Amino acid sequence: MFEGLQLAENLDEAIINCNWHPLELWVANYRKQMWFWQKRRSEYLKHKSEIEESQMKLLRGQAQTLAQSRRKKVGGKSQNSTLACKRNEQDSIKQKYRIAKNNGRELLHSFINQLQVDGKLANPHLLPYTAETLAASGDQYEPRHIIKGSGEKIINEAYDKEYIESIIIPHLEFELNDINLDKIAYDINEKGPYRVVAKQTEAGTVSIPFLMSPFKHKVGRVEVARAIKQQILWLRIQKIWNAKGEVEEENMAKDGSYPVKGCQGFGLGESMRPKLYYQELGEGEEMYELFLQLEKGKTITDEQKELDLTAFDWTSELMQVTKYIASKYQQAVAMPKFDLMKKQQRLQEECNKLYKREAVKFDHLLAELQKHNVFKHSEIVCPEIGSTTRLDLLKTPAKYFPAEDRVGRGQRLGDFLKSNKLKCYQFGYEKRKNIKQVLAELSRRS
């Protein structure tokens, strides 16, 4: 602001009085300051890591831990940049395709291995035209002798690639989508709309009620989290304050303090000390003042020698602090006044609306499946898949990216599910939840 006022004065002086010298001096000084600032900035960026390292050494306790954590996160982002930070869109799409192919290959190998274990597919290590991989005496091998984790090399050597691509992969994709379809049918026809019920969490020192919800935004969870945080905070403060020795559950610093975030204590770590520490300090101060007064009393007459001991009280305030902490803890553990009834009714209405929307989509899906007579490998007679825009490919997360572009081919069961915005699977999607149970079910269906 001061520089702006000075510049305005110099401009007026130059325009009105035709005196340009002050303005020239101001511009020269400003350029000098900016040049000095740019040099400092350049030196800082050049030695940024060294400066941060030296600053890190000055920190202690929780402040040092938090700084190290933030540094690791920033370093991780710079080394493992997300797909959106690729140099161009084409690189991003190629990277997603590579991830999708890897996901599909892993699931395919696991499925083939499960079929081998169940005896529904030939053991590649025992076929006469594959390389010898079992070094053991005798030839009475059973499926349980399969080497765990058949690799891509032995699979390509043992099985026909066209058979895998045209039979096994479509079969795998169809069965996974058929499981999804059965789950959707069960939810619509038998389970019905989601029932919003109240449960209790024991995360705090006392149980707190909350509402179960199928939505991503959990209504009332923020208030529950705050209540739990307050309970834990005041319990920690109370334990440390009333401690007679070292508190086992807490990390004690070298100076005997305990960092408790939220207690508004000393330093960046918000450190606090037990009451016993202040008790000893207060009693020492009391004794010092008392002896000092006694020394002074040696030169005072007998009538003036009576001492008022309350004047030397340094510890009575500690009892008030103890009562205050106890009251705050009791206030935190008191049952929070959450109006669950109204929230439950509102959530139930939202769940009913969600159920109706899902039911409409499911009815539309059944009509399409019946119209096109969809079954396994029916894509050869089903309508073709429309084109996919580049924007759609960029928006699609890597874990929901297909391993191949099927534009122009016939629609499969997964394509009908996807077009109706229902849960589906396409080869290349990331599939990790309950994978062993799912593969066992697929092998049983095969």
Short mmCIF file of C-alpha atoms in Angstrom, two decimals:
data_model
loop_
_atom_site.label_atom_id
_atom_site.label_comp_id
_atom_site.label_asym_id
_atom_site.label_seq_id
_atom_site.Cartn_x
_atom_site.Cartn_y
_atom_site.Cartn_z
CA MET A 1 0.00 0.00 0.00
CA PHE A 2 2.84 2.37 0.88
CA GLU A 3 4.56 1.68 -2.44
CA GLY A 4 1.30 2.33 -4.27
CA LEU A 5 0.87 5.72 -2.58
CA GLN A 6 4.49 6.57 -3.32
CA LEU A 7 4.01 5.62 -6.98
CA ALA A 8 0.88 7.80 -7.20
CA GLU A 9 2.80 10.79 -5.78
CA ASN A 10 5.66 10.28 -8.23
CA LEU A 11 3.24 10.04 -11.15
CA ASP A 12 1.53 13.28 -10.11
CA GLU A 13 4.93 14.95 -9.77
CA ALA A 14 5.93 13.77 -13.25
CA ILE A 15 2.66 14.71 -14.98
CA ILE A 16 1.91 18.00 -13.23
CA ASN A 17 5.39 19.43 -12.59
CA CYS A 18 7.23 17.51 -15.36
CA ASN A 19 9.69 16.23 -12.75
CA TRP A 20 10.51 12.67 -13.84
CA HIS A 21 13.49 12.08 -11.58
CA PRO A 22 11.53 10.72 -8.52
CA LEU A 23 9.59 8.34 -10.79
CA GLU A 24 12.81 7.07 -12.39
CA LEU A 25 14.32 6.45 -8.96
CA TRP A 26 11.18 4.61 -7.85
CA VAL A 27 11.17 2.37 -10.95
CA ALA A 28 14.87 1.61 -10.56
CA ASN A 29 14.41 0.75 -6.89
CA TYR A 30 11.37 -1.44 -7.68
CA ARG A 31 13.27 -3.36 -10.36
CA LYS A 32 16.16 -3.85 -7.93
CA GLN A 33 13.80 -5.25 -5.28
CA MET A 34 12.13 -7.61 -7.76
CA TRP A 35 15.51 -8.80 -9.05
CA PHE A 36 16.67 -9.45 -5.49
CA TRP A 37 13.43 -11.35 -4.73
CA GLN A 38 13.76 -13.49 -7.88
CA LYS A 39 17.36 -14.38 -6.98
CA ARG A 40 16.28 -15.41 -3.48
CA ARG A 41 13.42 -17.44 -4.93
CA SER A 42 15.78 -19.15 -7.38
CA GLU A 43 18.26 -20.00 -4.62
CA TYR A 44 15.46 -21.35 -2.46
CA LEU A 45 14.10 -23.61 -5.20
CA LYS A 46 17.62 -24.81 -5.99
CA HIS A 47 18.25 -25.84 -2.37
CA LYS A 48 14.65 -26.54 -1.37
CA SER A 49 15.23 -30.12 -0.24
CA GLU A 50 18.24 -29.13 1.88
CA ILE A 51 16.31 -26.29 3.54
CA GLU A 52 13.35 -28.53 4.30
CA GLU A 53 15.68 -31.17 5.70
CA SER A 54 17.33 -28.65 8.05
CA GLN A 55 13.92 -27.34 9.14
CA MET A 56 12.77 -30.91 9.77
CA LYS A 57 15.64 -31.46 12.20
CA LEU A 58 14.46 -28.52 14.32
CA LEU A 59 11.01 -30.05 14.85
CA ARG A 60 10.21 -32.41 17.69
CA GLY A 61 7.46 -34.82 18.65
CA GLN A 62 4.18 -34.82 16.78
CA ALA A 63 5.12 -31.77 14.68
CA GLN A 64 8.04 -33.75 13.19
CA THR A 65 5.81 -36.77 12.53
CA LEU A 66 3.20 -34.66 10.73
CA ALA A 67 5.85 -32.88 8.65
CA GLN A 68 7.39 -36.19 7.58
CA SER A 69 3.96 -37.56 6.67
CA ARG A 70 3.16 -34.51 4.52
CA ARG A 71 6.53 -34.78 2.81
CA LYS A 72 5.97 -38.46 1.98
CA LYS A 73 2.55 -37.69 0.49
CA VAL A 74 3.92 -34.87 -1.68
CA GLY A 75 6.83 -37.06 -2.76
CA GLY A 76 4.48 -39.92 -3.63
CA LYS A 77 2.35 -37.67 -5.80
CA SER A 78 5.35 -36.33 -7.69
CA GLN A 79 6.77 -39.81 -8.34
CA ASN A 80 3.52 -41.68 -9.04
CA SER A 81 1.49 -39.06 -10.88
CA THR A 82 -2.13 -39.91 -11.60
CA LEU A 83 -3.45 -40.67 -15.06
CA ALA A 84 -4.97 -37.21 -15.29
CA CYS A 85 -1.47 -35.70 -14.99
CA LYS A 86 -0.09 -37.50 -18.03
CA ARG A 87 1.52 -35.39 -20.71
CA ASN A 88 -1.41 -35.82 -23.07
CA GLU A 89 -4.72 -37.59 -23.34
CA GLN A 90 -3.40 -40.35 -25.57
CA ASP A 91 -0.85 -41.42 -22.97
CA SER A 92 -3.58 -41.49 -20.34
CA ILE A 93 -5.81 -43.76 -22.42
CA LYS A 94 -2.91 -46.07 -23.29
CA GLN A 95 -1.98 -46.35 -19.63
CA LYS A 96 -5.58 -47.26 -18.75
CA TYR A 97 -5.57 -49.93 -21.46
CA ARG A 98 -2.38 -51.41 -20.04
CA ILE A 99 -3.88 -51.51 -16.54
CA ALA A 100 -7.09 -53.06 -17.87
CA LYS A 101 -5.19 -55.76 -19.78
CA ASN A 102 -3.18 -56.57 -16.69
CA ASN A 103 -6.37 -56.80 -14.59
CA GLY A 104 -7.98 -59.08 -17.15
CA ARG A 105 -4.88 -61.28 -17.44
CA GLU A 106 -4.67 -61.72 -13.66
CA LEU A 107 -8.33 -62.69 -13.37
CA LEU A 108 -8.10 -65.03 -16.38
CA HIS A 109 -5.06 -66.85 -14.94
CA SER A 110 -6.79 -67.23 -11.58
CA PHE A 111 -9.93 -68.59 -13.26
CA ILE A 112 -7.96 -71.06 -15.38
CA ASN A 113 -6.05 -72.18 -12.30
CA GLN A 114 -9.33 -72.77 -10.46
CA LEU A 115 -10.65 -74.85 -13.38
CA GLN A 116 -7.44 -76.89 -13.29
CA VAL A 117 -7.76 -77.49 -9.56
CA ASP A 118 -11.37 -78.64 -10.00
CA GLY A 119 -10.34 -80.98 -12.82
CA LYS A 120 -12.39 -79.16 -15.47
CA LEU A 121 -9.39 -78.08 -17.51
CA ALA A 122 -6.28 -80.08 -18.41
CA ASN A 123 -3.22 -79.57 -16.25
CA PRO A 124 -0.82 -77.71 -18.60
CA HIS A 125 2.22 -79.15 -16.83
CA LEU A 126 1.15 -82.72 -17.63
CA LEU A 127 0.27 -82.30 -21.31
CA PRO A 128 2.61 -84.23 -23.65
CA TYR A 129 3.41 -81.20 -25.85
CA THR A 130 4.42 -78.82 -23.02
CA ALA A 131 7.83 -78.44 -21.43
CA GLU A 132 8.66 -80.69 -18.48
CA THR A 133 8.10 -78.62 -15.34
CA LEU A 134 7.58 -81.28 -12.66
CA ALA A 135 10.77 -82.90 -11.41
CA ALA A 136 9.43 -85.88 -9.44
CA SER A 137 9.34 -89.66 -9.68
CA GLY A 138 6.24 -91.39 -10.96
CA ASP A 139 3.52 -90.22 -13.29
CA GLN A 140 0.40 -90.56 -11.09
CA TYR A 141 -0.31 -86.86 -10.87
CA GLU A 142 -3.68 -85.47 -9.83
CA PRO A 143 -5.17 -81.95 -10.07
CA ARG A 144 -3.94 -81.21 -6.56
CA HIS A 145 -0.36 -81.54 -7.86
CA ILE A 146 -0.75 -78.45 -10.04
CA ILE A 147 1.99 -75.91 -9.63
CA LYS A 148 0.29 -72.90 -8.09
CA GLY A 149 -0.13 -69.91 -10.40
CA SER A 150 0.03 -70.98 -14.03
CA GLY A 151 1.96 -68.28 -15.86
CA GLU A 152 1.17 -66.74 -19.24
CA LYS A 153 3.95 -68.66 -20.97
CA ILE A 154 2.73 -72.13 -19.97
CA ILE A 155 -0.90 -71.16 -20.68
CA ASN A 156 -0.05 -69.97 -24.20
CA GLU A 157 1.93 -73.16 -24.74
CA ALA A 158 -0.75 -75.51 -23.43
CA TYR A 159 -4.01 -74.00 -24.71
CA ASP A 160 -5.23 -72.61 -27.99
CA LYS A 161 -5.22 -68.80 -27.82
CA GLU A 162 -8.34 -68.53 -29.98
CA TYR A 163 -10.15 -70.91 -27.62
CA ILE A 164 -9.27 -68.73 -24.65
CA GLU A 165 -10.31 -65.49 -26.38
CA SER A 166 -13.50 -66.82 -27.98
CA ILE A 167 -14.74 -69.28 -25.33
CA ILE A 168 -13.18 -68.83 -21.89
CA ILE A 169 -13.09 -65.01 -21.69
CA PRO A 170 -16.72 -64.51 -22.89
CA HIS A 171 -17.77 -67.33 -20.55
CA LEU A 172 -15.97 -65.69 -17.63
CA GLU A 173 -17.50 -62.28 -18.38
CA PHE A 174 -21.01 -63.69 -18.86
CA GLU A 175 -20.97 -65.69 -15.63
CA LEU A 176 -19.76 -62.72 -13.60
CA ASN A 177 -22.55 -60.58 -15.05
CA ASP A 178 -25.03 -63.39 -14.46
CA ILE A 179 -24.02 -63.33 -10.78
CA ASN A 180 -24.61 -59.56 -10.78
CA LEU A 181 -27.99 -60.09 -12.43
CA ASP A 182 -29.00 -62.66 -9.81
CA LYS A 183 -27.96 -60.25 -7.05
CA ILE A 184 -29.99 -57.42 -8.59
CA ALA A 185 -33.02 -59.71 -9.01
CA TYR A 186 -32.77 -60.80 -5.38
CA ASP A 187 -32.56 -57.19 -4.18
CA ILE A 188 -35.55 -56.13 -6.27
CA ASN A 189 -37.85 -59.13 -5.88
CA GLU A 190 -37.10 -60.41 -2.38
CA LYS A 191 -35.01 -58.03 -0.34
CA GLY A 192 -36.95 -54.89 -1.19
CA PRO A 193 -35.91 -51.33 -0.33
CA TYR A 194 -33.07 -50.75 2.09
CA ARG A 195 -34.26 -50.54 5.69
CA VAL A 196 -32.68 -47.65 7.56
CA VAL A 197 -31.93 -48.90 11.07
CA ALA A 198 -30.08 -47.39 14.01
CA LYS A 199 -26.97 -49.03 15.40
CA GLN A 200 -24.44 -48.14 18.05
CA THR A 201 -20.72 -47.60 17.76
CA GLU A 202 -18.30 -48.35 20.58
CA ALA A 203 -15.47 -46.31 19.10
CA GLY A 204 -15.69 -43.74 21.89
CA THR A 205 -15.72 -44.17 25.64
CA VAL A 206 -19.49 -44.68 25.58
CA SER A 207 -21.75 -46.05 22.84
CA ILE A 208 -23.26 -43.56 20.38
CA PRO A 209 -26.20 -44.31 18.05
CA PHE A 210 -25.98 -43.76 14.30
CA LEU A 211 -28.01 -44.60 11.19
CA MET A 212 -27.02 -47.19 8.61
CA SER A 213 -27.30 -45.84 5.07
CA PRO A 214 -26.61 -47.18 1.55
CA PHE A 215 -25.64 -43.75 0.25
CA LYS A 216 -22.12 -42.43 -0.10
CA HIS A 217 -22.94 -39.43 2.09
CA LYS A 218 -23.64 -40.85 5.54
CA VAL A 219 -26.14 -38.60 7.30
CA GLY A 220 -25.17 -37.77 10.88
CA ARG A 221 -21.74 -39.41 10.75
CA VAL A 222 -19.94 -36.06 11.09
CA GLU A 223 -21.72 -35.35 14.39
CA VAL A 224 -20.93 -38.86 15.63
CA ALA A 225 -17.27 -38.45 14.68
CA ARG A 226 -17.08 -35.13 16.51
CA ALA A 227 -18.67 -36.62 19.63
CA ILE A 228 -16.21 -39.55 19.59
CA LYS A 229 -13.30 -37.17 19.08
CA GLN A 230 -14.35 -35.07 22.07
CA GLN A 231 -14.77 -38.15 24.26
CA ILE A 232 -11.31 -39.47 23.42
CA LEU A 233 -9.72 -36.02 23.76
CA TRP A 234 -11.07 -35.27 27.24
CA LEU A 235 -10.40 -38.82 28.40
CA ARG A 236 -6.74 -38.42 27.40
CA ILE A 237 -6.53 -35.01 29.05
CA GLN A 238 -8.09 -36.36 32.25
CA LYS A 239 -5.75 -39.37 32.37
CA ILE A 240 -2.64 -37.28 31.84
CA TRP A 241 -3.74 -34.56 34.27
CA ASN A 242 -4.49 -37.01 37.10
CA ALA A 243 -1.48 -39.27 36.40
CA LYS A 244 0.83 -40.07 39.32
CA GLY A 245 3.49 -41.54 37.06
CA GLU A 246 4.12 -42.24 33.38
CA VAL A 247 0.98 -42.86 31.29
CA GLU A 248 1.49 -46.08 29.34
CA GLU A 249 -0.96 -45.27 26.54
CA GLU A 250 0.68 -41.93 25.72
CA ASN A 251 4.02 -40.95 24.20
CA MET A 252 5.94 -38.96 26.78
CA ALA A 253 8.49 -36.44 25.52
CA LYS A 254 11.97 -36.07 26.99
CA ASP A 255 10.88 -33.10 29.12
CA GLY A 256 8.06 -35.13 30.71
CA SER A 257 5.23 -33.55 28.70
CA TYR A 258 2.62 -35.34 26.58
CA PRO A 259 1.59 -34.06 23.11
CA VAL A 260 -2.21 -34.01 22.92
CA LYS A 261 -3.61 -32.41 19.78
CA GLY A 262 -6.60 -30.28 20.69
CA CYS A 263 -5.73 -29.58 24.32
CA GLN A 264 -4.38 -26.11 23.40
CA GLY A 265 -1.13 -26.80 25.20
CA PHE A 266 2.40 -25.58 24.55
CA GLY A 267 4.19 -25.69 21.21
CA LEU A 268 3.17 -27.12 17.85
CA GLY A 269 2.46 -30.49 19.42
CA GLU A 270 0.14 -28.89 22.02
CA SER A 271 1.96 -30.53 24.92
CA MET A 272 0.54 -30.71 28.44
CA ARG A 273 1.89 -31.88 31.80
CA PRO A 274 0.27 -33.74 34.72
CA LYS A 275 -1.14 -31.92 37.73
CA LEU A 276 1.66 -33.38 39.87
CA TYR A 277 4.20 -31.29 37.93
CA TYR A 278 2.39 -28.03 38.69
CA GLN A 279 1.73 -29.21 42.25
CA GLU A 280 5.46 -29.55 42.89
CA LEU A 281 6.19 -26.19 41.30
CA GLY A 282 3.46 -24.49 43.34
CA GLU A 283 4.56 -26.05 46.60
CA GLY A 284 8.15 -25.04 45.91
CA GLU A 285 7.08 -21.47 45.23
CA GLU A 286 5.01 -21.46 48.43
CA MET A 287 7.98 -22.62 50.49
CA TYR A 288 10.25 -20.05 48.87
CA GLU A 289 7.92 -17.14 49.59
CA LEU A 290 7.24 -18.40 53.11
CA PHE A 291 10.93 -18.62 53.98
CA LEU A 292 11.51 -15.25 52.36
CA GLN A 293 8.80 -13.74 54.51
CA LEU A 294 10.24 -15.40 57.61
CA GLU A 295 13.63 -13.88 56.87
CA LYS A 296 12.03 -10.50 56.50
CA GLY A 297 10.14 -11.08 59.78
CA LYS A 298 13.35 -11.21 61.81
CA THR A 299 13.55 -7.41 61.68
CA ILE A 300 9.84 -6.84 62.41
CA THR A 301 8.24 -6.44 65.83
CA ASP A 302 6.31 -9.28 67.47
CA GLU A 303 2.95 -7.64 66.72
CA GLN A 304 3.66 -7.74 62.99
CA LYS A 305 5.01 -11.29 62.89
CA GLU A 306 1.65 -13.09 62.35
CA LEU A 307 1.63 -14.50 58.81
CA ASP A 308 -1.40 -14.95 56.54
CA LEU A 309 -0.70 -18.37 54.99
CA THR A 310 -3.42 -17.92 52.36
CA ALA A 311 -1.22 -15.30 50.76
CA PHE A 312 1.25 -18.05 49.84
CA ASP A 313 -1.31 -20.35 48.17
CA TRP A 314 -0.16 -21.45 44.71
CA THR A 315 -1.99 -24.79 44.38
CA SER A 316 -5.69 -24.13 45.06
CA GLU A 317 -6.27 -23.28 41.38
CA LEU A 318 -5.25 -26.82 40.43
CA MET A 319 -8.41 -28.22 42.04
CA GLN A 320 -10.52 -25.93 39.89
CA VAL A 321 -8.71 -27.20 36.79
CA THR A 322 -9.36 -30.80 37.88
CA LYS A 323 -13.08 -30.06 38.32
CA TYR A 324 -13.21 -28.28 34.97
CA ILE A 325 -11.61 -31.23 33.13
CA ALA A 326 -13.97 -33.68 34.86
CA SER A 327 -17.00 -31.58 33.90
CA LYS A 328 -15.86 -31.35 30.26
CA TYR A 329 -15.39 -35.12 30.10
CA GLN A 330 -18.84 -35.73 31.61
CA GLN A 331 -20.26 -33.29 29.09
CA ALA A 332 -18.54 -35.19 26.25
CA VAL A 333 -19.74 -38.63 27.37
CA ALA A 334 -23.31 -37.43 27.95
CA MET A 335 -25.64 -38.92 25.33
CA PRO A 336 -25.49 -36.58 22.31
CA LYS A 337 -28.91 -35.24 21.40
CA PHE A 338 -29.22 -36.56 17.87
CA ASP A 339 -32.68 -36.34 16.33
CA LEU A 340 -32.50 -39.77 14.70
CA MET A 341 -36.25 -40.18 14.14
CA LYS A 342 -36.60 -37.40 11.56
CA LYS A 343 -33.34 -38.34 9.87
CA GLN A 344 -34.42 -41.98 9.74
CA GLN A 345 -37.74 -41.08 8.12
CA ARG A 346 -36.06 -38.84 5.55
CA LEU A 347 -33.43 -41.49 4.76
CA GLN A 348 -36.09 -44.18 4.41
CA GLU A 349 -37.95 -42.02 1.90
CA GLU A 350 -34.74 -41.61 -0.12
CA CYS A 351 -34.13 -45.38 0.01
CA ASN A 352 -37.68 -46.04 -1.23
CA LYS A 353 -37.12 -43.66 -4.14
CA LEU A 354 -33.81 -45.38 -4.92
CA TYR A 355 -35.53 -48.77 -4.89
CA LYS A 356 -38.21 -47.56 -7.32
CA ARG A 357 -35.58 -46.21 -9.70
CA GLU A 358 -33.64 -49.48 -9.56
CA ALA A 359 -36.85 -51.45 -10.13
CA VAL A 360 -37.66 -49.39 -13.24
CA LYS A 361 -34.14 -49.97 -14.62
CA PHE A 362 -34.39 -53.68 -13.85
CA ASP A 363 -37.74 -53.98 -15.66
CA HIS A 364 -36.28 -52.19 -18.67
CA LEU A 365 -33.27 -54.53 -18.60
CA LEU A 366 -35.47 -57.64 -18.52
CA ALA A 367 -37.47 -56.31 -21.46
CA GLU A 368 -34.28 -55.81 -23.48
CA LEU A 369 -32.90 -59.23 -22.59
CA GLN A 370 -36.16 -60.88 -23.59
CA LYS A 371 -36.40 -58.85 -26.79
CA HIS A 372 -32.91 -59.79 -27.99
CA ASN A 373 -32.94 -63.29 -26.45
CA VAL A 374 -29.61 -62.74 -24.68
CA PHE A 375 -27.63 -65.82 -23.66
CA LYS A 376 -23.99 -66.86 -23.48
CA HIS A 377 -22.20 -66.05 -26.79
CA SER A 378 -25.34 -64.35 -28.11
CA GLU A 379 -23.32 -61.29 -29.15
CA ILE A 380 -23.11 -62.69 -32.69
CA VAL A 381 -26.82 -61.91 -33.19
CA CYS A 382 -27.32 -58.97 -30.78
CA PRO A 383 -27.28 -55.28 -31.81
CA GLU A 384 -23.90 -53.66 -32.27
CA ILE A 385 -22.21 -51.50 -29.65
CA GLY A 386 -22.12 -47.79 -30.42
CA SER A 387 -18.98 -45.70 -30.64
CA THR A 388 -17.22 -44.40 -27.53
CA THR A 389 -16.03 -40.80 -27.36
CA ARG A 390 -12.57 -39.78 -26.21
CA LEU A 391 -14.14 -37.80 -23.37
CA ASP A 392 -15.84 -40.96 -22.07
CA LEU A 393 -12.52 -42.81 -22.12
CA LEU A 394 -10.80 -40.01 -20.22
CA LYS A 395 -13.55 -39.84 -17.60
CA THR A 396 -13.60 -43.60 -17.02
CA PRO A 397 -11.46 -44.64 -14.01
CA ALA A 398 -8.72 -47.18 -14.65
CA LYS A 399 -10.40 -49.84 -12.51
CA TYR A 400 -13.55 -49.64 -14.70
CA PHE A 401 -11.72 -49.58 -18.03
CA PRO A 402 -12.31 -52.46 -20.51
CA ALA A 403 -9.34 -54.38 -21.84
CA GLU A 404 -10.54 -54.15 -25.46
CA ASP A 405 -12.54 -51.80 -27.63
CA ARG A 406 -15.62 -53.73 -28.76
CA VAL A 407 -17.16 -50.99 -30.91
CA GLY A 408 -19.09 -52.56 -33.79
CA ARG A 409 -19.43 -55.97 -32.12
CA GLY A 410 -22.59 -57.45 -30.70
CA GLN A 411 -23.74 -56.54 -27.20
CA ARG A 412 -23.19 -58.95 -24.33
CA LEU A 413 -25.02 -59.23 -21.03
CA GLY A 414 -22.56 -56.78 -19.45
CA ASP A 415 -23.29 -54.18 -22.14
CA PHE A 416 -27.03 -54.36 -21.43
CA LEU A 417 -26.36 -53.98 -17.70
CA LYS A 418 -24.07 -51.02 -18.35
CA SER A 419 -26.54 -49.27 -20.66
CA ASN A 420 -29.17 -49.47 -17.89
CA LYS A 421 -26.66 -48.14 -15.31
CA LEU A 422 -26.64 -51.34 -13.28
CA LYS A 423 -23.66 -53.13 -11.77
CA CYS A 424 -21.76 -54.95 -14.50
CA TYR A 425 -18.39 -56.45 -15.36
CA GLN A 426 -16.40 -56.16 -18.56
CA PHE A 427 -13.15 -57.98 -19.13
CA GLY A 428 -10.40 -55.72 -17.80
CA TYR A 429 -12.29 -54.30 -14.83
CA GLU A 430 -10.55 -54.53 -11.48
CA LYS A 431 -12.01 -57.49 -9.59
CA ARG A 432 -10.55 -58.09 -6.13
CA LYS A 433 -13.44 -58.34 -3.65
CA ASN A 434 -14.19 -61.95 -2.58
CA ILE A 435 -12.25 -63.17 -5.61
CA LYS A 436 -11.69 -66.72 -4.29
CA GLN A 437 -15.37 -67.27 -3.52
CA VAL A 438 -16.36 -65.81 -6.89
CA LEU A 439 -13.95 -68.02 -8.83
CA ALA A 440 -15.10 -71.10 -6.93
CA GLU A 441 -18.71 -70.24 -7.84
CA LEU A 442 -17.76 -69.72 -11.49
CA SER A 443 -15.95 -73.06 -11.59
CA ARG A 444 -19.01 -74.74 -10.11
CA ARG A 445 -21.21 -73.21 -12.83
CA SER A 446 -18.82 -74.24 -15.63
#
